[in-house]
mmCIF file of N, CA and C and ligand atoms in Angstrom:
data_model
loop_
_atom_site.group_PDB
_atom_site.id
_atom_site.type_symbol
_atom_site.label_atom_id
_atom_site.label_comp_id
_atom_site.label_asym_id
_atom_site.label_seq_id
_atom_site.Cartn_x
_atom_site.Cartn_y
_atom_site.Cartn_z
ATOM 1 N N UNK A 1 0.836 -1.206 0.000
ATOM 2 C CA UNK A 1 0.000 0.000 0.000
ATOM 3 C C UNK A 1 0.875 1.262 0.000
ATOM 4 N N UNK A 2 0.367 2.287 -0.627
ATOM 5 C CA UNK A 2 1.077 3.561 -0.747
ATOM 6 C C UNK A 2 0.999 4.328 0.581
ATOM 7 N N UNK A 3 2.152 4.668 1.140
ATOM 8 C CA UNK A 3 2.168 5.374 2.436
ATOM 9 C C UNK A 3 1.419 6.697 2.387
ATOM 10 N N UNK A 4 1.361 7.326 1.219
ATOM 11 C CA UNK A 4 0.636 8.597 1.097
ATOM 12 C C UNK A 4 -0.863 8.421 1.332
ATOM 13 N N UNK A 5 -1.317 7.188 1.230
ATOM 14 C CA UNK A 5 -2.751 6.928 1.379
ATOM 15 C C UNK A 5 -3.093 6.295 2.731
ATOM 16 N N UNK A 6 -2.096 6.194 3.601
ATOM 17 C CA UNK A 6 -2.332 5.640 4.935
ATOM 18 C C UNK A 6 -3.065 6.682 5.779
ATOM 19 N N UNK A 7 -4.236 6.294 6.318
ATOM 20 C CA UNK A 7 -5.037 7.219 7.111
ATOM 21 C C UNK A 7 -4.671 7.126 8.585
ATOM 22 N N UNK A 8 -4.681 5.908 9.116
ATOM 23 C CA UNK A 8 -4.421 5.749 10.545
ATOM 24 C C UNK A 8 -4.221 4.268 10.855
ATOM 25 N N UNK A 9 -3.833 3.995 12.094
ATOM 26 C CA UNK A 9 -3.743 2.609 12.549
ATOM 27 C C UNK A 9 -5.153 2.062 12.750
ATOM 28 N N UNK A 10 -5.332 0.798 12.473
ATOM 29 C CA UNK A 10 -6.638 0.163 12.640
ATOM 30 C C UNK A 10 -7.152 0.338 14.070
ATOM 31 N N UNK A 11 -6.263 0.273 15.029
ATOM 32 C CA UNK A 11 -6.660 0.364 16.441
ATOM 33 C C UNK A 11 -7.203 1.746 16.810
ATOM 34 N N UNK A 12 -6.953 2.746 15.976
ATOM 35 C CA UNK A 12 -7.429 4.108 16.256
ATOM 36 C C UNK A 12 -8.873 4.343 15.800
ATOM 37 N N UNK A 13 -9.433 3.396 15.050
ATOM 38 C CA UNK A 13 -10.784 3.591 14.501
ATOM 39 C C UNK A 13 -11.809 3.092 15.516
ATOM 40 N N UNK A 14 -12.712 3.951 15.968
ATOM 41 C CA UNK A 14 -13.667 3.545 16.998
ATOM 42 C C UNK A 14 -14.836 2.738 16.427
ATOM 43 N N UNK A 15 -15.425 1.905 17.297
ATOM 44 C CA UNK A 15 -16.643 1.198 16.916
ATOM 45 C C UNK A 15 -17.887 1.997 17.326
ATOM 46 N N UNK A 16 -17.767 2.724 18.404
ATOM 47 C CA UNK A 16 -18.912 3.520 18.857
ATOM 48 C C UNK A 16 -18.593 4.994 18.682
ATOM 49 N N UNK A 17 -18.271 5.349 17.477
ATOM 50 C CA UNK A 17 -17.923 6.720 17.144
ATOM 51 C C UNK A 17 -17.306 6.743 15.764
ATOM 52 N N UNK A 18 -16.724 7.861 15.421
ATOM 53 C CA UNK A 18 -16.090 7.990 14.112
ATOM 54 C C UNK A 18 -14.774 8.740 14.260
ATOM 55 N N UNK A 19 -13.920 8.571 13.275
ATOM 56 C CA UNK A 19 -12.647 9.280 13.226
ATOM 57 C C UNK A 19 -12.654 10.142 11.959
ATOM 58 N N UNK A 20 -12.464 11.414 12.163
ATOM 59 C CA UNK A 20 -12.566 12.388 11.070
ATOM 60 C C UNK A 20 -11.226 12.534 10.340
ATOM 61 N N UNK A 21 -11.284 12.600 9.020
ATOM 62 C CA UNK A 21 -10.070 12.899 8.253
ATOM 63 C C UNK A 21 -10.415 13.761 7.051
ATOM 64 N N UNK A 22 -9.379 14.379 6.519
ATOM 65 C CA UNK A 22 -9.556 15.321 5.412
ATOM 66 C C UNK A 22 -9.018 14.718 4.120
ATOM 67 N N UNK A 23 -9.793 14.900 3.065
ATOM 68 C CA UNK A 23 -9.426 14.393 1.745
ATOM 69 C C UNK A 23 -9.413 15.554 0.749
ATOM 70 N N UNK A 24 -8.780 15.303 -0.376
ATOM 71 C CA UNK A 24 -8.753 16.309 -1.437
ATOM 72 C C UNK A 24 -9.311 15.712 -2.714
ATOM 73 N N UNK A 25 -10.212 16.463 -3.337
ATOM 74 C CA UNK A 25 -10.772 16.084 -4.626
ATOM 75 C C UNK A 25 -10.389 17.187 -5.588
ATOM 76 N N UNK A 26 -9.271 17.006 -6.300
ATOM 77 C CA UNK A 26 -8.764 18.078 -7.154
ATOM 78 C C UNK A 26 -8.307 19.237 -6.301
ATOM 79 N N UNK A 27 -8.945 20.391 -6.478
ATOM 80 C CA UNK A 27 -8.563 21.567 -5.689
ATOM 81 C C UNK A 27 -9.413 21.705 -4.430
ATOM 82 N N UNK A 28 -10.412 20.862 -4.283
ATOM 83 C CA UNK A 28 -11.362 20.991 -3.173
ATOM 84 C C UNK A 28 -10.969 20.096 -2.005
ATOM 85 N N UNK A 29 -11.017 20.676 -0.808
ATOM 86 C CA UNK A 29 -10.873 19.861 0.391
ATOM 87 C C UNK A 29 -12.238 19.379 0.837
ATOM 88 N N UNK A 30 -12.275 18.201 1.419
ATOM 89 C CA UNK A 30 -13.510 17.669 1.970
ATOM 90 C C UNK A 30 -13.179 16.823 3.185
ATOM 91 N N UNK A 31 -14.207 16.332 3.832
ATOM 92 C CA UNK A 31 -14.006 15.514 5.022
ATOM 93 C C UNK A 31 -14.679 14.162 4.863
ATOM 94 N N UNK A 32 -14.137 13.189 5.566
ATOM 95 C CA UNK A 32 -14.721 11.854 5.602
ATOM 96 C C UNK A 32 -14.558 11.296 7.010
ATOM 97 N N UNK A 33 -15.347 10.274 7.297
ATOM 98 C CA UNK A 33 -15.309 9.663 8.624
ATOM 99 C C UNK A 33 -15.099 8.159 8.504
ATOM 100 N N UNK A 34 -14.282 7.645 9.406
ATOM 101 C CA UNK A 34 -14.062 6.204 9.507
ATOM 102 C C UNK A 34 -14.821 5.680 10.703
ATOM 103 N N UNK A 35 -15.366 4.477 10.575
ATOM 104 C CA UNK A 35 -15.959 3.812 11.729
ATOM 105 C C UNK A 35 -15.753 2.313 11.562
ATOM 106 N N UNK A 36 -15.644 1.629 12.697
ATOM 107 C CA UNK A 36 -15.376 0.185 12.670
ATOM 108 C C UNK A 36 -16.626 -0.561 13.104
ATOM 109 N N UNK A 37 -16.995 -1.572 12.322
ATOM 110 C CA UNK A 37 -18.148 -2.397 12.646
ATOM 111 C C UNK A 37 -17.766 -3.436 13.699
ATOM 112 N N UNK A 38 -18.771 -4.058 14.278
ATOM 113 C CA UNK A 38 -18.520 -5.047 15.327
ATOM 114 C C UNK A 38 -17.644 -6.201 14.851
ATOM 115 N N UNK A 39 -17.716 -6.529 13.549
ATOM 116 C CA UNK A 39 -16.896 -7.634 13.038
ATOM 117 C C UNK A 39 -15.489 -7.191 12.646
ATOM 118 N N UNK A 40 -15.160 -5.920 12.906
ATOM 119 C CA UNK A 40 -13.815 -5.421 12.628
ATOM 120 C C UNK A 40 -13.665 -4.751 11.287
ATOM 121 N N UNK A 41 -14.689 -4.844 10.434
ATOM 122 C CA UNK A 41 -14.642 -4.179 9.134
ATOM 123 C C UNK A 41 -14.636 -2.659 9.329
ATOM 124 N N UNK A 42 -13.844 -1.964 8.529
ATOM 125 C CA UNK A 42 -13.805 -0.510 8.587
ATOM 126 C C UNK A 42 -14.498 0.056 7.351
ATOM 127 N N UNK A 43 -15.384 1.017 7.580
ATOM 128 C CA UNK A 43 -16.061 1.687 6.468
ATOM 129 C C UNK A 43 -15.851 3.189 6.605
ATOM 130 N N UNK A 44 -16.043 3.896 5.493
ATOM 131 C CA UNK A 44 -15.874 5.355 5.514
ATOM 132 C C UNK A 44 -16.958 6.008 4.667
ATOM 133 N N UNK A 45 -17.362 7.189 5.116
ATOM 134 C CA UNK A 45 -18.369 7.977 4.410
ATOM 135 C C UNK A 45 -17.916 9.427 4.367
ATOM 136 N N UNK A 46 -18.454 10.174 3.403
ATOM 137 C CA UNK A 46 -18.249 11.619 3.422
ATOM 138 C C UNK A 46 -18.941 12.191 4.657
ATOM 139 N N UNK A 47 -18.367 13.243 5.186
ATOM 140 C CA UNK A 47 -18.817 13.761 6.476
ATOM 141 C C UNK A 47 -19.905 14.817 6.322
ATOM 142 N N UNK A 48 -21.017 14.437 5.733
ATOM 143 C CA UNK A 48 -22.157 15.344 5.710
ATOM 144 C C UNK A 48 -23.454 14.552 5.680
ATOM 145 N N UNK A 49 -24.464 15.184 6.257
ATOM 146 C CA UNK A 49 -25.785 14.575 6.315
ATOM 147 C C UNK A 49 -26.419 14.613 4.924
ATOM 148 N N UNK A 50 -27.329 13.720 4.681
ATOM 149 C CA UNK A 50 -28.049 13.726 3.404
ATOM 150 C C UNK A 50 -29.276 14.637 3.453
ATOM 151 N N UNK A 51 -29.639 15.125 4.639
ATOM 152 C CA UNK A 51 -30.761 16.056 4.745
ATOM 153 C C UNK A 51 -30.292 17.448 4.362
ATOM 154 N N UNK A 52 -29.358 17.978 5.085
ATOM 155 C CA UNK A 52 -28.686 19.229 4.741
ATOM 156 C C UNK A 52 -27.224 18.884 4.564
ATOM 157 N N UNK A 53 -26.738 18.997 3.351
ATOM 158 C CA UNK A 53 -25.383 18.529 3.082
ATOM 159 C C UNK A 53 -24.310 19.484 3.603
ATOM 160 N N UNK A 54 -24.718 20.617 4.178
ATOM 161 C CA UNK A 54 -23.719 21.467 4.824
ATOM 162 C C UNK A 54 -23.618 21.166 6.324
ATOM 163 N N UNK A 55 -24.321 20.143 6.781
ATOM 164 C CA UNK A 55 -24.243 19.736 8.190
ATOM 165 C C UNK A 55 -23.291 18.553 8.305
ATOM 166 N N UNK A 56 -22.274 18.742 9.154
ATOM 167 C CA UNK A 56 -21.287 17.681 9.350
ATOM 168 C C UNK A 56 -21.804 16.690 10.392
ATOM 169 N N UNK A 57 -21.569 15.420 10.149
ATOM 170 C CA UNK A 57 -21.945 14.390 11.124
ATOM 171 C C UNK A 57 -20.948 14.368 12.277
ATOM 172 N N UNK A 58 -19.687 14.529 11.959
ATOM 173 C CA UNK A 58 -18.603 14.563 12.937
ATOM 174 C C UNK A 58 -18.012 15.964 12.896
ATOM 175 N N UNK A 59 -18.147 16.680 14.019
ATOM 176 C CA UNK A 59 -17.664 18.059 14.057
ATOM 177 C C UNK A 59 -16.232 18.139 14.595
ATOM 178 N N UNK A 60 -15.602 16.989 14.747
ATOM 179 C CA UNK A 60 -14.201 16.966 15.142
ATOM 180 C C UNK A 60 -13.909 16.045 16.304
ATOM 181 N N UNK A 61 -14.924 15.713 17.078
ATOM 182 C CA UNK A 61 -14.690 14.837 18.222
ATOM 183 C C UNK A 61 -15.431 13.509 18.084
ATOM 184 N N UNK A 62 -15.871 13.194 16.870
ATOM 185 C CA UNK A 62 -16.559 11.922 16.631
ATOM 186 C C UNK A 62 -18.047 12.131 16.492
ATOM 187 N N UNK A 63 -18.639 11.465 15.520
ATOM 188 C CA UNK A 63 -20.096 11.501 15.372
ATOM 189 C C UNK A 63 -20.714 10.584 16.422
ATOM 190 N N UNK A 64 -21.967 10.835 16.714
ATOM 191 C CA UNK A 64 -22.701 9.965 17.622
ATOM 192 C C UNK A 64 -23.043 8.671 16.888
ATOM 193 N N UNK A 65 -22.613 7.538 17.451
ATOM 194 C CA UNK A 65 -22.971 6.221 16.920
ATOM 195 C C UNK A 65 -23.725 5.489 18.024
ATOM 196 N N UNK A 66 -24.944 5.067 17.674
ATOM 197 C CA UNK A 66 -25.805 4.460 18.690
ATOM 198 C C UNK A 66 -26.531 3.263 18.078
ATOM 199 N N UNK A 67 -26.424 2.130 18.718
ATOM 200 C CA UNK A 67 -27.109 0.910 18.257
ATOM 201 C C UNK A 67 -26.851 0.610 16.780
ATOM 202 N N UNK A 68 -25.619 0.793 16.359
ATOM 203 C CA UNK A 68 -25.273 0.479 14.975
ATOM 204 C C UNK A 68 -25.686 1.525 13.963
ATOM 205 N N UNK A 69 -26.063 2.702 14.442
ATOM 206 C CA UNK A 69 -26.430 3.800 13.541
ATOM 207 C C UNK A 69 -25.554 5.023 13.802
ATOM 208 N N UNK A 70 -25.193 5.707 12.729
ATOM 209 C CA UNK A 70 -24.579 7.028 12.833
ATOM 210 C C UNK A 70 -25.723 8.031 12.889
ATOM 211 N N UNK A 71 -25.711 8.882 13.894
ATOM 212 C CA UNK A 71 -26.839 9.778 14.129
ATOM 213 C C UNK A 71 -26.439 11.211 13.784
ATOM 214 N N UNK A 72 -27.252 11.851 12.946
ATOM 215 C CA UNK A 72 -27.068 13.284 12.702
ATOM 216 C C UNK A 72 -27.738 14.024 13.853
ATOM 217 N N UNK A 73 -26.978 14.862 14.520
ATOM 218 C CA UNK A 73 -27.498 15.510 15.721
ATOM 219 C C UNK A 73 -28.297 16.769 15.418
ATOM 220 N N UNK A 74 -28.396 17.116 14.134
ATOM 221 C CA UNK A 74 -29.188 18.301 13.791
ATOM 222 C C UNK A 74 -30.690 18.018 13.903
ATOM 223 N N UNK A 75 -31.150 16.977 13.213
ATOM 224 C CA UNK A 75 -32.570 16.628 13.268
ATOM 225 C C UNK A 75 -32.795 15.148 13.539
ATOM 226 N N UNK A 76 -31.742 14.419 13.919
ATOM 227 C CA UNK A 76 -31.907 13.054 14.395
ATOM 228 C C UNK A 76 -31.971 11.957 13.351
ATOM 229 N N UNK A 77 -31.597 12.226 12.110
ATOM 230 C CA UNK A 77 -31.584 11.153 11.114
ATOM 231 C C UNK A 77 -30.585 10.080 11.537
ATOM 232 N N UNK A 78 -30.934 8.813 11.285
ATOM 233 C CA UNK A 78 -30.017 7.721 11.607
ATOM 234 C C UNK A 78 -29.620 6.993 10.327
ATOM 235 N N UNK A 79 -28.330 6.717 10.231
ATOM 236 C CA UNK A 79 -27.753 6.065 9.057
ATOM 237 C C UNK A 79 -27.076 4.776 9.505
ATOM 238 N N UNK A 80 -27.403 3.668 8.873
ATOM 239 C CA UNK A 80 -26.779 2.396 9.220
ATOM 240 C C UNK A 80 -25.261 2.517 9.159
ATOM 241 N N UNK A 81 -24.615 2.050 10.214
ATOM 242 C CA UNK A 81 -23.154 2.196 10.308
ATOM 243 C C UNK A 81 -22.445 1.421 9.201
ATOM 244 N N UNK A 82 -23.045 0.336 8.751
ATOM 245 C CA UNK A 82 -22.406 -0.472 7.709
ATOM 246 C C UNK A 82 -22.683 0.065 6.307
ATOM 247 N N UNK A 83 -23.922 0.477 6.072
ATOM 248 C CA UNK A 83 -24.339 0.819 4.706
ATOM 249 C C UNK A 83 -24.460 2.321 4.460
ATOM 250 N N UNK A 84 -24.667 3.098 5.528
ATOM 251 C CA UNK A 84 -24.926 4.528 5.376
ATOM 252 C C UNK A 84 -26.362 4.834 5.005
ATOM 253 N N UNK A 85 -27.198 3.802 4.989
ATOM 254 C CA UNK A 85 -28.596 3.988 4.580
ATOM 255 C C UNK A 85 -29.401 4.632 5.710
ATOM 256 N N UNK A 86 -30.172 5.656 5.377
ATOM 257 C CA UNK A 86 -30.986 6.357 6.364
ATOM 258 C C UNK A 86 -32.337 5.664 6.493
ATOM 259 N N UNK A 87 -32.576 5.114 7.682
ATOM 260 C CA UNK A 87 -33.858 4.419 7.902
ATOM 261 C C UNK A 87 -34.785 5.196 8.820
ATOM 262 N N UNK A 88 -34.369 6.379 9.210
ATOM 263 C CA UNK A 88 -35.228 7.213 10.053
ATOM 264 C C UNK A 88 -34.785 8.666 9.916
ATOM 265 N N UNK A 89 -35.763 9.562 9.832
ATOM 266 C CA UNK A 89 -35.434 10.986 9.807
ATOM 267 C C UNK A 89 -35.877 11.652 8.525
ATOM 268 N N UNK A 90 -35.578 12.931 8.413
ATOM 269 C CA UNK A 90 -36.085 13.706 7.281
ATOM 270 C C UNK A 90 -35.497 13.300 5.928
ATOM 271 N N UNK A 91 -34.395 12.566 5.921
ATOM 272 C CA UNK A 91 -33.826 12.102 4.652
ATOM 273 C C UNK A 91 -33.937 10.583 4.534
ATOM 274 N N UNK A 92 -34.966 10.007 5.151
ATOM 275 C CA UNK A 92 -35.186 8.563 5.096
ATOM 276 C C UNK A 92 -35.149 8.079 3.651
ATOM 277 N N UNK A 93 -34.402 7.003 3.430
ATOM 278 C CA UNK A 93 -34.268 6.443 2.091
ATOM 279 C C UNK A 93 -33.004 6.884 1.375
ATOM 280 N N UNK A 94 -32.349 7.940 1.884
ATOM 281 C CA UNK A 94 -31.090 8.391 1.280
ATOM 282 C C UNK A 94 -29.925 7.585 1.872
ATOM 283 N N UNK A 95 -28.776 7.693 1.257
ATOM 284 C CA UNK A 95 -27.598 6.949 1.717
ATOM 285 C C UNK A 95 -26.396 7.883 1.758
ATOM 286 N N UNK A 96 -25.625 7.772 2.831
ATOM 287 C CA UNK A 96 -24.390 8.554 2.922
ATOM 288 C C UNK A 96 -23.463 8.198 1.763
ATOM 289 N N UNK A 97 -22.683 9.172 1.326
ATOM 290 C CA UNK A 97 -21.734 8.924 0.241
ATOM 291 C C UNK A 97 -20.542 8.140 0.784
ATOM 292 N N UNK A 98 -20.313 6.988 0.209
ATOM 293 C CA UNK A 98 -19.263 6.091 0.693
ATOM 294 C C UNK A 98 -17.903 6.492 0.136
ATOM 295 N N UNK A 99 -16.885 6.233 0.922
ATOM 296 C CA UNK A 99 -15.494 6.423 0.503
ATOM 297 C C UNK A 99 -14.805 5.073 0.681
ATOM 298 N N UNK A 100 -14.129 4.592 -0.346
ATOM 299 C CA UNK A 100 -13.506 3.269 -0.266
ATOM 300 C C UNK A 100 -12.219 3.315 0.554
ATOM 301 N N UNK A 101 -12.142 2.410 1.510
ATOM 302 C CA UNK A 101 -10.930 2.268 2.318
ATOM 303 C C UNK A 101 -10.561 0.786 2.377
ATOM 304 N N UNK A 102 -9.305 0.527 2.694
ATOM 305 C CA UNK A 102 -8.838 -0.855 2.833
ATOM 306 C C UNK A 102 -7.973 -0.968 4.074
ATOM 307 N N UNK A 103 -8.022 -2.140 4.674
ATOM 308 C CA UNK A 103 -7.156 -2.414 5.822
ATOM 309 C C UNK A 103 -6.025 -3.314 5.348
ATOM 310 N N UNK A 104 -4.810 -2.923 5.691
ATOM 311 C CA UNK A 104 -3.650 -3.724 5.332
ATOM 312 C C UNK A 104 -2.617 -3.583 6.445
ATOM 313 N N UNK A 105 -2.179 -4.715 6.951
ATOM 314 C CA UNK A 105 -1.120 -4.719 7.958
ATOM 315 C C UNK A 105 -1.442 -3.778 9.124
ATOM 316 N N UNK A 106 -2.661 -3.907 9.657
ATOM 317 C CA UNK A 106 -3.103 -3.135 10.829
ATOM 318 C C UNK A 106 -3.162 -1.621 10.612
ATOM 319 N N UNK A 107 -3.286 -1.218 9.362
ATOM 320 C CA UNK A 107 -3.476 0.206 9.073
ATOM 321 C C UNK A 107 -4.627 0.358 8.082
ATOM 322 N N UNK A 108 -5.230 1.539 8.084
ATOM 323 C CA UNK A 108 -6.342 1.825 7.178
ATOM 324 C C UNK A 108 -5.851 2.775 6.090
ATOM 325 N N UNK A 109 -6.152 2.418 4.853
ATOM 326 C CA UNK A 109 -5.696 3.200 3.705
ATOM 327 C C UNK A 109 -6.886 3.697 2.893
ATOM 328 N N UNK A 110 -6.720 4.865 2.318
ATOM 329 C CA UNK A 110 -7.717 5.391 1.391
ATOM 330 C C UNK A 110 -7.567 4.637 0.073
ATOM 331 N N UNK A 111 -8.627 3.946 -0.339
ATOM 332 C CA UNK A 111 -8.561 3.142 -1.558
ATOM 333 C C UNK A 111 -9.314 3.795 -2.705
ATOM 334 N N UNK A 112 -9.973 4.897 -2.427
ATOM 335 C CA UNK A 112 -10.818 5.571 -3.416
ATOM 336 C C UNK A 112 -9.943 6.498 -4.259
ATOM 337 N N UNK A 113 -9.797 6.155 -5.546
ATOM 338 C CA UNK A 113 -8.908 6.930 -6.417
ATOM 339 C C UNK A 113 -9.415 8.336 -6.706
ATOM 340 N N UNK A 114 -10.672 8.590 -6.355
ATOM 341 C CA UNK A 114 -11.232 9.924 -6.574
ATOM 342 C C UNK A 114 -10.552 10.961 -5.676
ATOM 343 N N UNK A 115 -10.026 10.498 -4.543
ATOM 344 C CA UNK A 115 -9.525 11.421 -3.525
ATOM 345 C C UNK A 115 -8.062 11.164 -3.203
ATOM 346 N N UNK A 116 -7.449 12.214 -2.649
ATOM 347 C CA UNK A 116 -6.131 12.076 -2.024
ATOM 348 C C UNK A 116 -6.319 12.262 -0.530
ATOM 349 N N UNK A 117 -5.544 11.529 0.242
ATOM 350 C CA UNK A 117 -5.575 11.713 1.689
ATOM 351 C C UNK A 117 -4.762 12.957 2.035
ATOM 352 N N UNK A 118 -5.343 13.830 2.853
ATOM 353 C CA UNK A 118 -4.635 15.031 3.282
ATOM 354 C C UNK A 118 -4.075 14.883 4.695
ATOM 355 N N UNK A 119 -4.980 14.709 5.676
ATOM 356 C CA UNK A 119 -4.527 14.572 7.067
ATOM 357 C C UNK A 119 -5.686 14.130 7.933
ATOM 358 N N UNK A 120 -5.366 13.683 9.139
ATOM 359 C CA UNK A 120 -6.397 13.390 10.119
ATOM 360 C C UNK A 120 -6.979 14.693 10.628
ATOM 361 N N UNK A 121 -8.230 14.638 11.057
ATOM 362 C CA UNK A 121 -8.857 15.818 11.635
ATOM 363 C C UNK A 121 -9.612 16.622 10.604
ATOM 364 N N UNK A 122 -10.151 17.762 11.053
ATOM 365 C CA UNK A 122 -11.027 18.562 10.190
ATOM 366 C C UNK A 122 -10.269 19.266 9.067
ATOM 367 N N UNK A 123 -11.037 19.652 8.051
ATOM 368 C CA UNK A 123 -10.445 20.329 6.895
ATOM 369 C C UNK A 123 -10.180 21.796 7.160
ATOM 370 N N UNK A 124 -10.827 22.319 8.208
ATOM 371 C CA UNK A 124 -10.708 23.751 8.479
ATOM 372 C C UNK A 124 -11.839 24.546 7.886
ATOM 373 N N UNK A 125 -12.688 23.871 7.089
ATOM 374 C CA UNK A 125 -13.862 24.554 6.545
ATOM 375 C C UNK A 125 -14.870 24.746 7.670
ATOM 376 N N UNK A 126 -15.621 25.805 7.605
ATOM 377 C CA UNK A 126 -16.624 26.070 8.628
ATOM 378 C C UNK A 126 -17.865 25.212 8.429
ATOM 379 N N UNK A 127 -18.491 24.866 9.543
ATOM 380 C CA UNK A 127 -19.812 24.256 9.480
ATOM 381 C C UNK A 127 -20.811 25.367 9.203
ATOM 382 N N UNK A 128 -21.455 25.303 8.073
ATOM 383 C CA UNK A 128 -22.347 26.384 7.657
ATOM 384 C C UNK A 128 -23.745 26.246 8.244
ATOM 385 N N UNK A 129 -23.917 25.203 9.042
ATOM 386 C CA UNK A 129 -25.265 24.899 9.503
ATOM 387 C C UNK A 129 -25.652 25.605 10.794
ATOM 388 N N UNK A 130 -24.751 26.424 11.332
ATOM 389 C CA UNK A 130 -25.029 26.995 12.645
ATOM 390 C C UNK A 130 -25.867 28.270 12.567
ATOM 391 N N UNK A 131 -26.246 28.654 11.368
ATOM 392 C CA UNK A 131 -27.060 29.854 11.214
ATOM 393 C C UNK A 131 -28.502 29.618 11.615
ATOM 394 N N UNK A 132 -29.361 30.523 11.215
ATOM 395 C CA UNK A 132 -30.740 30.456 11.695
ATOM 396 C C UNK A 132 -31.698 29.938 10.642
ATOM 397 N N UNK A 133 -31.179 29.157 9.708
ATOM 398 C CA UNK A 133 -32.044 28.629 8.659
ATOM 399 C C UNK A 133 -33.149 27.758 9.280
ATOM 400 N N UNK A 134 -34.316 27.865 8.750
ATOM 401 C CA UNK A 134 -35.447 27.077 9.246
ATOM 402 C C UNK A 134 -35.943 26.198 8.108
ATOM 403 N N UNK A 135 -36.084 24.910 8.379
ATOM 404 C CA UNK A 135 -36.543 24.021 7.317
ATOM 405 C C UNK A 135 -38.051 23.783 7.421
ATOM 406 N N UNK A 136 -38.550 22.893 6.620
ATOM 407 C CA UNK A 136 -39.988 22.691 6.546
ATOM 408 C C UNK A 136 -40.595 22.156 7.837
ATOM 409 N N UNK A 137 -39.744 21.599 8.720
ATOM 410 C CA UNK A 137 -40.281 21.091 9.979
ATOM 411 C C UNK A 137 -40.327 22.187 11.043
ATOM 412 N N UNK A 138 -39.792 23.351 10.701
ATOM 413 C CA UNK A 138 -39.791 24.455 11.651
ATOM 414 C C UNK A 138 -38.684 24.382 12.670
ATOM 415 N N UNK A 139 -37.680 23.502 12.416
ATOM 416 C CA UNK A 139 -36.573 23.385 13.359
ATOM 417 C C UNK A 139 -35.307 23.986 12.790
HETATM 418 S S1 LIG B 1 -29.318 17.983 8.808
HETATM 419 FE FE1 LIG B 1 -29.099 15.910 9.377
HETATM 420 S S2 LIG B 1 -31.095 15.293 9.878
HETATM 421 FE FE2 LIG B 1 -31.328 17.349 9.250
#
């Protein structure tokens, strides 16, 4: 595996939470999250909700993972930790955007050729969701 694509040690990926990292798509920076399933499989998704795509699931200290679901704390949508499929909430039926990763020799690597690995942690972009926008539910 290419060292430039090494994200972190396998042991650093939480099962009841997520680990945030920054990726590059051409000139654009973006964020993704790693999480480990109970069977040890590691999956990754882009770090935004499917309801409002400017809302980050992991704001830097790990997304809420509860009963095998990644929970968006803005309006409570739940996404299956394995599939990213939303089975509850305002974006029910949508799926988180997956990022391909691979585990090799106790490390996790970015396997998705669309992106380059930049660094662990946030991209430095602001969460745009903290304003006073009101959606159709009045929240
Ligand atoms: S922004 Fe995630 S559920 Fe509304």
